[in-house]
Amino acid sequence: MQIAIDGPAGAGKSSVAREVARRLKLAYLDTGAMYRAVTLKALQNNVDITDGDALVLLARTSNMDIQVDEQEGNLIYWGGENITRAIRSPDVNKNVSVVAESPELRKELVSLQRKIAKNAVGIVMEGRDIGTNVLPGADYKFFLTAQVNERARRRWKEIKEKDIQSSYSFEELVEEISTRDRIDQGRADSPLLIAPGAYILDTTPYPFQEVVEKVVTVVREAKTAAENKDSSTCDNEVNSDVL
Ligand code: DC
């Protein structure tokens, strides 16, 4: 089973995808972490973040390794170094959308992501282009979104609770998220889009557990319906669903 979860920055995709994977006993891949890892290392090694070939070379020589951890989600290693926390730094936040614009790097990472999906019995993969590009044939596709102020509020809460290093004010956080949205939606290569057939979940008023419950219920009901052959899916239809 393949489940694709896409959506804008801070919509809660990572925590929802991780919990859905745990509940359904599937592997979990946070593809944003891969773009973040390349961004961190490009910044540390003074690699031009607009030079696609240089970014690919960096990724190829990195020995990037991704493991699953129940608490942390995905653990990211780069040449043996655990960079799971470092990829969440404000510097990486600020630059990652520019790095993710590179078609050369996207091709490289998408190929890795497909390989990981192929080797897993089942997977929940989250990012921006999973349902549209990485796994267009995914069994279930979700587009998680929330109003920008709510996304910033959640991120603000996480920064405070986890004591994450950040010098942003709340207003700056709203601005940073809006800028990333603009770049992710506006880029030429596989921009953030709602995949055909995706369930759209606007999570603005809902707590995390309710969103997880909704995703799991949609998957279980659709699976049962498919097994009973009394439902037909239409790939070109968008199922707009409010919790
Ligand atoms: O989900 P995130 O905030 O960790 O993602 C970091 C950046 O990576 C985000 O600005 C867009 C980019 N990204 C992407 O372009 N494609 C993906 N599949 C995942 C993330």
PDB file of C-alpha atoms and ligand atoms in Angstrom:
ATOM      1  CA  MET A   1       0.000   0.000   0.000  1.00  0.00           C
ATOM      2  CA  GLN A   2       1.273   3.438  -0.898  1.00  0.00           C
ATOM      3  CA  ILE A   3      -0.109   6.568   0.729  1.00  0.00           C
ATOM      4  CA  ALA A   4       0.934   9.989  -0.568  1.00  0.00           C
ATOM      5  CA  ILE A   5       0.530  13.023   1.675  1.00  0.00           C
ATOM      6  CA  ASP A   6       1.263  16.445   0.208  1.00  0.00           C
ATOM      7  CA  GLY A   7       0.654  19.965   1.366  1.00  0.00           C
ATOM      8  CA  PRO A   8       2.231  23.312   2.211  1.00  0.00           C
ATOM      9  CA  ALA A   9       4.819  23.982   4.930  1.00  0.00           C
ATOM     10  CA  GLY A  10       3.586  23.509   8.461  1.00  0.00           C
ATOM     11  CA  ALA A  11       0.283  21.802   7.613  1.00  0.00           C
ATOM     12  CA  GLY A  12       1.144  18.960   9.993  1.00  0.00           C
ATOM     13  CA  LYS A  13       2.067  16.461   7.272  1.00  0.00           C
ATOM     14  CA  SER A  14       5.075  14.984   9.071  1.00  0.00           C
ATOM     15  CA  SER A  15       3.426  14.215  12.379  1.00  0.00           C
ATOM     16  CA  VAL A  16       0.223  12.999  10.705  1.00  0.00           C
ATOM     17  CA  ALA A  17       2.102  10.840   8.159  1.00  0.00           C
ATOM     18  CA  ARG A  18       4.282   9.336  10.892  1.00  0.00           C
ATOM     19  CA  GLU A  19       1.313   8.408  13.069  1.00  0.00           C
ATOM     20  CA  VAL A  20      -0.695   7.045  10.124  1.00  0.00           C
ATOM     21  CA  ALA A  21       2.308   4.879   9.174  1.00  0.00           C
ATOM     22  CA  ARG A  22       2.560   3.612  12.758  1.00  0.00           C
ATOM     23  CA  ARG A  23      -1.160   2.804  12.927  1.00  0.00           C
ATOM     24  CA  LEU A  24      -1.208   1.025   9.563  1.00  0.00           C
ATOM     25  CA  LYS A  25       2.193  -0.632  10.092  1.00  0.00           C
ATOM     26  CA  LEU A  26       3.760   0.954   7.026  1.00  0.00           C
ATOM     27  CA  ALA A  27       7.158   2.533   6.423  1.00  0.00           C
ATOM     28  CA  TYR A  28       7.359   6.321   6.593  1.00  0.00           C
ATOM     29  CA  LEU A  29       9.392   8.740   4.492  1.00  0.00           C
ATOM     30  CA  ASP A  30       9.667  12.492   5.024  1.00  0.00           C
ATOM     31  CA  THR A  31      10.982  13.627   1.625  1.00  0.00           C
ATOM     32  CA  GLY A  32      11.408  17.225   2.790  1.00  0.00           C
ATOM     33  CA  ALA A  33      14.154  15.953   5.111  1.00  0.00           C
ATOM     34  CA  MET A  34      16.166  14.901   2.042  1.00  0.00           C
ATOM     35  CA  TYR A  35      15.998  18.410   0.520  1.00  0.00           C
ATOM     36  CA  ARG A  36      16.852  19.805   3.945  1.00  0.00           C
ATOM     37  CA  ALA A  37      19.907  17.538   4.309  1.00  0.00           C
ATOM     38  CA  VAL A  38      21.317  18.702   0.964  1.00  0.00           C
ATOM     39  CA  THR A  39      20.611  22.332   1.942  1.00  0.00           C
ATOM     40  CA  LEU A  40      22.415  21.988   5.276  1.00  0.00           C
ATOM     41  CA  LYS A  41      25.496  20.451   3.680  1.00  0.00           C
ATOM     42  CA  ALA A  42      25.507  22.949   0.784  1.00  0.00           C
ATOM     43  CA  LEU A  43      25.481  25.816   3.293  1.00  0.00           C
ATOM     44  CA  GLN A  44      28.191  24.207   5.442  1.00  0.00           C
ATOM     45  CA  ASN A  45      30.425  23.529   2.414  1.00  0.00           C
ATOM     46  CA  ASN A  46      29.854  26.833   0.616  1.00  0.00           C
ATOM     47  CA  VAL A  47      28.204  25.124  -2.335  1.00  0.00           C
ATOM     48  CA  ASP A  48      26.183  27.487  -4.548  1.00  0.00           C
ATOM     49  CA  ILE A  49      22.557  26.561  -3.726  1.00  0.00           C
ATOM     50  CA  THR A  50      21.427  27.558  -7.226  1.00  0.00           C
ATOM     51  CA  ASP A  51      23.925  25.227  -8.945  1.00  0.00           C
ATOM     52  CA  GLY A  52      21.942  22.045  -9.628  1.00  0.00           C
ATOM     53  CA  ASP A  53      24.909  19.957 -10.764  1.00  0.00           C
ATOM     54  CA  ALA A  54      26.894  20.862  -7.652  1.00  0.00           C
ATOM     55  CA  LEU A  55      23.919  19.928  -5.474  1.00  0.00           C
ATOM     56  CA  VAL A  56      23.605  16.551  -7.219  1.00  0.00           C
ATOM     57  CA  LEU A  57      27.311  15.888  -6.735  1.00  0.00           C
ATOM     58  CA  LEU A  58      26.960  16.740  -3.058  1.00  0.00           C
ATOM     59  CA  ALA A  59      23.987  14.365  -2.686  1.00  0.00           C
ATOM     60  CA  ARG A  60      25.772  11.569  -4.562  1.00  0.00           C
ATOM     61  CA  THR A  61      28.911  11.711  -2.471  1.00  0.00           C
ATOM     62  CA  SER A  62      27.050  12.020   0.820  1.00  0.00           C
ATOM     63  CA  ASN A  63      26.098   8.492   1.723  1.00  0.00           C
ATOM     64  CA  MET A  64      22.770   9.870   2.881  1.00  0.00           C
ATOM     65  CA  ASP A  65      21.001   7.315   5.014  1.00  0.00           C
ATOM     66  CA  ILE A  66      17.448   7.485   6.327  1.00  0.00           C
ATOM     67  CA  GLN A  67      16.159   5.364   9.179  1.00  0.00           C
ATOM     68  CA  VAL A  68      12.800   5.175  10.896  1.00  0.00           C
ATOM     69  CA  ASP A  69      12.486   6.052  14.566  1.00  0.00           C
ATOM     70  CA  GLU A  70       9.157   5.876  16.443  1.00  0.00           C
ATOM     71  CA  GLN A  71       9.809   9.115  18.344  1.00  0.00           C
ATOM     72  CA  GLU A  72      11.723  11.230  15.863  1.00  0.00           C
ATOM     73  CA  GLY A  73      10.145   9.999  12.620  1.00  0.00           C
ATOM     74  CA  ASN A  74      13.004   9.736  10.166  1.00  0.00           C
ATOM     75  CA  LEU A  75      16.597   9.854  11.376  1.00  0.00           C
ATOM     76  CA  ILE A  76      18.870  11.400   8.743  1.00  0.00           C
ATOM     77  CA  TYR A  77      22.545  10.507   8.542  1.00  0.00           C
ATOM     78  CA  TRP A  78      25.081  12.116   6.249  1.00  0.00           C
ATOM     79  CA  GLY A  79      28.332  10.177   5.964  1.00  0.00           C
ATOM     80  CA  GLY A  80      27.547   8.633   9.342  1.00  0.00           C
ATOM     81  CA  GLU A  81      26.778  11.973  11.049  1.00  0.00           C
ATOM     82  CA  ASN A  82      23.308  12.265  12.578  1.00  0.00           C
ATOM     83  CA  ILE A  83      21.891  15.531  11.162  1.00  0.00           C
ATOM     84  CA  THR A  84      18.242  14.927  12.130  1.00  0.00           C
ATOM     85  CA  ARG A  85      18.062  18.036  14.340  1.00  0.00           C
ATOM     86  CA  ALA A  86      20.464  20.218  12.349  1.00  0.00           C
ATOM     87  CA  ILE A  87      18.261  20.125   9.223  1.00  0.00           C
ATOM     88  CA  ARG A  88      15.523  22.020  11.136  1.00  0.00           C
ATOM     89  CA  SER A  89      17.680  25.124  11.703  1.00  0.00           C
ATOM     90  CA  PRO A  90      16.416  28.602  10.694  1.00  0.00           C
ATOM     91  CA  ASP A  91      19.170  28.821   8.049  1.00  0.00           C
ATOM     92  CA  VAL A  92      17.966  25.610   6.423  1.00  0.00           C
ATOM     93  CA  ASN A  93      14.329  26.792   6.632  1.00  0.00           C
ATOM     94  CA  LYS A  94      15.281  29.985   4.835  1.00  0.00           C
ATOM     95  CA  ASN A  95      17.170  28.317   1.962  1.00  0.00           C
ATOM     96  CA  VAL A  96      15.560  24.920   1.402  1.00  0.00           C
ATOM     97  CA  SER A  97      12.865  26.049  -1.047  1.00  0.00           C
ATOM     98  CA  VAL A  98      15.531  27.498  -3.349  1.00  0.00           C
ATOM     99  CA  VAL A  99      17.495  24.230  -3.225  1.00  0.00           C
ATOM    100  CA  ALA A 100      14.303  22.280  -3.967  1.00  0.00           C
ATOM    101  CA  GLU A 101      13.774  24.322  -7.148  1.00  0.00           C
ATOM    102  CA  SER A 102      16.698  22.575  -8.881  1.00  0.00           C
ATOM    103  CA  PRO A 103      15.392  20.108 -11.513  1.00  0.00           C
ATOM    104  CA  GLU A 104      18.722  18.235 -11.417  1.00  0.00           C
ATOM    105  CA  LEU A 105      18.519  17.667  -7.668  1.00  0.00           C
ATOM    106  CA  ARG A 106      14.824  16.808  -7.815  1.00  0.00           C
ATOM    107  CA  LYS A 107      15.528  14.096 -10.401  1.00  0.00           C
ATOM    108  CA  GLU A 108      18.219  12.620  -8.166  1.00  0.00           C
ATOM    109  CA  LEU A 109      16.133  12.650  -4.971  1.00  0.00           C
ATOM    110  CA  VAL A 110      12.917  11.488  -6.653  1.00  0.00           C
ATOM    111  CA  SER A 111      14.775   8.462  -7.975  1.00  0.00           C
ATOM    112  CA  LEU A 112      15.964   7.678  -4.428  1.00  0.00           C
ATOM    113  CA  GLN A 113      12.436   8.155  -3.066  1.00  0.00           C
ATOM    114  CA  ARG A 114      10.977   5.742  -5.634  1.00  0.00           C
ATOM    115  CA  LYS A 115      13.654   3.196  -4.781  1.00  0.00           C
ATOM    116  CA  ILE A 116      12.775   3.439  -1.077  1.00  0.00           C
ATOM    117  CA  ALA A 117       9.062   2.973  -1.907  1.00  0.00           C
ATOM    118  CA  LYS A 118       9.828  -0.021  -4.095  1.00  0.00           C
ATOM    119  CA  ASN A 119      11.818  -1.714  -1.339  1.00  0.00           C
ATOM    120  CA  ALA A 120       9.116  -1.181   1.286  1.00  0.00           C
ATOM    121  CA  VAL A 121       6.124  -3.484   1.669  1.00  0.00           C
ATOM    122  CA  GLY A 122       4.004  -0.380   2.093  1.00  0.00           C
ATOM    123  CA  ILE A 123       4.804   3.257   2.709  1.00  0.00           C
ATOM    124  CA  VAL A 124       3.409   6.614   3.776  1.00  0.00           C
ATOM    125  CA  MET A 125       5.421   9.241   1.928  1.00  0.00           C
ATOM    126  CA  GLU A 126       4.994  12.949   2.498  1.00  0.00           C
ATOM    127  CA  GLY A 127       6.203  16.045   0.688  1.00  0.00           C
ATOM    128  CA  ARG A 128       5.050  18.411  -2.043  1.00  0.00           C
ATOM    129  CA  ASP A 129       5.012  16.296  -5.219  1.00  0.00           C
ATOM    130  CA  ILE A 130       4.399  12.766  -3.982  1.00  0.00           C
ATOM    131  CA  GLY A 131       0.903  12.270  -5.410  1.00  0.00           C
ATOM    132  CA  THR A 132       1.631  14.232  -8.588  1.00  0.00           C
ATOM    133  CA  ASN A 133       5.136  13.080  -9.450  1.00  0.00           C
ATOM    134  CA  VAL A 134       6.970  10.665  -7.136  1.00  0.00           C
ATOM    135  CA  LEU A 135       4.183   8.100  -6.699  1.00  0.00           C
ATOM    136  CA  PRO A 136       1.435   9.087  -9.157  1.00  0.00           C
ATOM    137  CA  GLY A 137       0.010   5.589  -8.842  1.00  0.00           C
ATOM    138  CA  ALA A 138      -0.264   5.743  -5.019  1.00  0.00           C
ATOM    139  CA  ASP A 139      -3.317   3.935  -3.665  1.00  0.00           C
ATOM    140  CA  TYR A 140      -4.412   6.883  -1.510  1.00  0.00           C
ATOM    141  CA  LYS A 141      -3.559  10.540  -1.872  1.00  0.00           C
ATOM    142  CA  PHE A 142      -4.119  13.315   0.621  1.00  0.00           C
ATOM    143  CA  PHE A 143      -3.588  17.051   0.446  1.00  0.00           C
ATOM    144  CA  LEU A 144      -3.272  18.492   3.945  1.00  0.00           C
ATOM    145  CA  THR A 145      -3.582  22.203   4.315  1.00  0.00           C
ATOM    146  CA  ALA A 146      -4.401  24.862   6.918  1.00  0.00           C
ATOM    147  CA  GLN A 147      -4.585  28.645   6.991  1.00  0.00           C
ATOM    148  CA  VAL A 148      -1.153  30.234   7.095  1.00  0.00           C
ATOM    149  CA  ASN A 149      -1.650  31.836  10.530  1.00  0.00           C
ATOM    150  CA  GLU A 150      -2.642  28.500  11.995  1.00  0.00           C
ATOM    151  CA  ARG A 151       0.373  26.801  10.427  1.00  0.00           C
ATOM    152  CA  ALA A 152       2.634  29.483  11.904  1.00  0.00           C
ATOM    153  CA  ARG A 153       0.910  29.104  15.289  1.00  0.00           C
ATOM    154  CA  ARG A 154       1.603  25.354  15.310  1.00  0.00           C
ATOM    155  CA  ARG A 155       5.210  25.915  14.316  1.00  0.00           C
ATOM    156  CA  TRP A 156       5.548  28.612  17.008  1.00  0.00           C
ATOM    157  CA  LYS A 157       4.221  26.198  19.632  1.00  0.00           C
ATOM    158  CA  GLU A 158       6.692  23.520  18.498  1.00  0.00           C
ATOM    159  CA  ILE A 159       9.616  25.976  18.678  1.00  0.00           C
ATOM    160  CA  LYS A 160       8.665  26.890  22.243  1.00  0.00           C
ATOM    161  CA  GLU A 161       7.915  23.337  23.401  1.00  0.00           C
ATOM    162  CA  LYS A 162      11.015  21.737  21.903  1.00  0.00           C
ATOM    163  CA  ASP A 163      13.271  24.685  22.692  1.00  0.00           C
ATOM    164  CA  ILE A 164      14.296  24.940  19.025  1.00  0.00           C
ATOM    165  CA  GLN A 165      16.817  27.664  18.241  1.00  0.00           C
ATOM    166  CA  SER A 166      14.962  30.482  16.434  1.00  0.00           C
ATOM    167  CA  SER A 167      15.237  34.250  16.429  1.00  0.00           C
ATOM    168  CA  TYR A 168      11.954  34.762  14.574  1.00  0.00           C
ATOM    169  CA  SER A 169       9.024  36.741  15.862  1.00  0.00           C
ATOM    170  CA  PHE A 170       5.590  35.254  15.123  1.00  0.00           C
ATOM    171  CA  GLU A 171       5.110  37.739  12.256  1.00  0.00           C
ATOM    172  CA  GLU A 172       8.454  36.742  10.726  1.00  0.00           C
ATOM    173  CA  LEU A 173       7.421  33.105  10.954  1.00  0.00           C
ATOM    174  CA  VAL A 174       4.192  33.858   9.025  1.00  0.00           C
ATOM    175  CA  GLU A 175       6.298  35.672   6.415  1.00  0.00           C
ATOM    176  CA  GLU A 176       8.798  32.799   6.130  1.00  0.00           C
ATOM    177  CA  ILE A 177       6.054  30.197   5.672  1.00  0.00           C
ATOM    178  CA  SER A 178       4.280  32.379   3.081  1.00  0.00           C
ATOM    179  CA  THR A 179       7.538  32.831   1.145  1.00  0.00           C
ATOM    180  CA  ARG A 180       8.172  29.075   1.124  1.00  0.00           C
ATOM    181  CA  ASP A 181       4.581  28.491  -0.069  1.00  0.00           C
ATOM    182  CA  ARG A 182       5.112  30.947  -2.926  1.00  0.00           C
ATOM    183  CA  ILE A 183       8.369  29.314  -4.061  1.00  0.00           C
ATOM    184  CA  ASP A 184       7.047  25.737  -3.667  1.00  0.00           C
ATOM    185  CA  GLN A 185       3.859  26.552  -5.618  1.00  0.00           C
ATOM    186  CA  GLY A 186       5.538  28.685  -8.255  1.00  0.00           C
ATOM    187  CA  ARG A 187       8.524  26.598  -9.329  1.00  0.00           C
ATOM    188  CA  ALA A 188       8.636  25.128 -12.824  1.00  0.00           C
ATOM    189  CA  ASP A 189       9.547  21.555 -11.875  1.00  0.00           C
ATOM    190  CA  SER A 190       6.867  19.598  -9.984  1.00  0.00           C
ATOM    191  CA  PRO A 191       5.360  22.466  -7.987  1.00  0.00           C
ATOM    192  CA  LEU A 192       3.104  21.937  -4.994  1.00  0.00           C
ATOM    193  CA  LEU A 193      -0.257  20.986  -6.511  1.00  0.00           C
ATOM    194  CA  ILE A 194      -3.301  18.994  -5.479  1.00  0.00           C
ATOM    195  CA  ALA A 195      -2.951  15.571  -7.099  1.00  0.00           C
ATOM    196  CA  PRO A 196      -5.867  14.250  -9.138  1.00  0.00           C
ATOM    197  CA  GLY A 197      -7.996  12.072  -6.891  1.00  0.00           C
ATOM    198  CA  ALA A 198      -6.555  13.510  -3.668  1.00  0.00           C
ATOM    199  CA  TYR A 199      -8.632  13.951  -0.523  1.00  0.00           C
ATOM    200  CA  ILE A 200      -8.269  17.554   0.583  1.00  0.00           C
ATOM    201  CA  LEU A 201      -8.212  17.982   4.342  1.00  0.00           C
ATOM    202  CA  ASP A 202      -8.300  21.508   5.718  1.00  0.00           C
ATOM    203  CA  THR A 203      -6.962  20.890   9.204  1.00  0.00           C
ATOM    204  CA  THR A 204      -7.228  24.499  10.465  1.00  0.00           C
ATOM    205  CA  PRO A 205      -9.745  23.843  13.261  1.00  0.00           C
ATOM    206  CA  TYR A 206      -8.818  20.240  14.034  1.00  0.00           C
ATOM    207  CA  PRO A 207      -6.420  18.715  16.518  1.00  0.00           C
ATOM    208  CA  PHE A 208      -3.750  16.319  15.315  1.00  0.00           C
ATOM    209  CA  GLN A 209      -5.473  13.114  16.495  1.00  0.00           C
ATOM    210  CA  GLU A 210      -8.678  13.950  14.611  1.00  0.00           C
ATOM    211  CA  VAL A 211      -6.726  14.452  11.383  1.00  0.00           C
ATOM    212  CA  VAL A 212      -4.931  11.123  11.862  1.00  0.00           C
ATOM    213  CA  GLU A 213      -8.251   9.421  12.558  1.00  0.00           C
ATOM    214  CA  LYS A 214      -9.744  10.907   9.391  1.00  0.00           C
ATOM    215  CA  VAL A 215      -6.861   9.745   7.195  1.00  0.00           C
ATOM    216  CA  VAL A 216      -6.897   6.232   8.672  1.00  0.00           C
ATOM    217  CA  THR A 217     -10.689   6.017   8.286  1.00  0.00           C
ATOM    218  CA  VAL A 218     -10.580   7.172   4.649  1.00  0.00           C
ATOM    219  CA  VAL A 219      -7.911   4.558   3.867  1.00  0.00           C
ATOM    220  CA  ARG A 220      -9.700   1.729   5.678  1.00  0.00           C
ATOM    221  CA  GLU A 221     -13.090   2.529   4.138  1.00  0.00           C
ATOM    222  CA  ALA A 222     -11.670   2.894   0.634  1.00  0.00           C
ATOM    223  CA  LYS A 223      -9.758  -0.359   1.027  1.00  0.00           C
ATOM    224  CA  THR A 224     -12.840  -2.223   2.201  1.00  0.00           C
ATOM    225  CA  ALA A 225     -14.908  -0.734  -0.614  1.00  0.00           C
ATOM    226  CA  ALA A 226     -12.277  -1.732  -3.181  1.00  0.00           C
ATOM    227  CA  GLU A 227     -12.151  -5.241  -1.744  1.00  0.00           C
ATOM    228  CA  ASN A 228     -15.916  -5.490  -1.998  1.00  0.00           C
ATOM    229  CA  LYS A 229     -15.662  -4.170  -5.539  1.00  0.00           C
ATOM    230  CA  ASP A 230     -18.636  -1.932  -4.915  1.00  0.00           C
ATOM    231  CA  SER A 231     -16.734   1.281  -5.431  1.00  0.00           C
ATOM    232  CA  SER A 232     -15.020   2.655  -8.445  1.00  0.00           C
ATOM    233  CA  THR A 233     -12.285   5.263  -8.105  1.00  0.00           C
ATOM    234  CA  CYS A 234     -12.041   8.138 -10.486  1.00  0.00           C
ATOM    235  CA  ASP A 235      -8.495   9.369 -10.934  1.00  0.00           C
ATOM    236  CA  ASN A 236      -9.457  12.721 -12.335  1.00  0.00           C
ATOM    237  CA  GLU A 237     -11.803  13.715  -9.600  1.00  0.00           C
ATOM    238  CA  VAL A 238     -10.815  15.710  -6.547  1.00  0.00           C
ATOM    239  CA  ASN A 239     -12.567  14.639  -3.367  1.00  0.00           C
ATOM    240  CA  SER A 240     -12.889  17.734  -1.257  1.00  0.00           C
ATOM    241  CA  ASP A 241     -13.451  16.619   2.273  1.00  0.00           C
ATOM    242  CA  VAL A 242     -13.937  18.748   5.333  1.00  0.00           C
ATOM    243  CA  LEU A 243     -13.496  16.887   8.603  1.00  0.00           C
TER     244      LEU A 243
HETATM  245  O1   DC B   1       8.253  19.503   4.337  1.00  0.00           O
HETATM  246  P1   DC B   1       9.451  20.410   4.628  1.00  0.00           P
HETATM  247  O2   DC B   1       9.062  21.762   5.127  1.00  0.00           O
HETATM  248  O3   DC B   1      10.460  19.762   5.490  1.00  0.00           O
HETATM  249  O4   DC B   1      10.134  20.617   3.183  1.00  0.00           O
HETATM  250  C1   DC B   1      11.269  21.411   3.028  1.00  0.00           C
HETATM  251  C2   DC B   1      11.297  21.995   1.629  1.00  0.00           C
HETATM  252  O5   DC B   1      11.566  20.977   0.668  1.00  0.00           O
HETATM  253  C3   DC B   1      10.037  22.704   1.186  1.00  0.00           C
HETATM  254  O6   DC B   1      10.224  24.090   1.154  1.00  0.00           O
HETATM  255  C4   DC B   1       9.767  22.209  -0.198  1.00  0.00           C
HETATM  256  C5   DC B   1      10.756  21.142  -0.460  1.00  0.00           C
HETATM  257  N1   DC B   1      10.146  19.851  -0.798  1.00  0.00           N
HETATM  258  C6   DC B   1       9.903  19.614  -2.120  1.00  0.00           C
HETATM  259  O7   DC B   1      10.105  20.486  -2.955  1.00  0.00           O
HETATM  260  N2   DC B   1       9.428  18.400  -2.501  1.00  0.00           N
HETATM  261  C7   DC B   1       9.177  17.452  -1.605  1.00  0.00           C
HETATM  262  N3   DC B   1       8.725  16.258  -2.007  1.00  0.00           N
HETATM  263  C8   DC B   1       9.408  17.689  -0.230  1.00  0.00           C
HETATM  264  C9   DC B   1       9.881  18.923   0.139  1.00  0.00           C
END
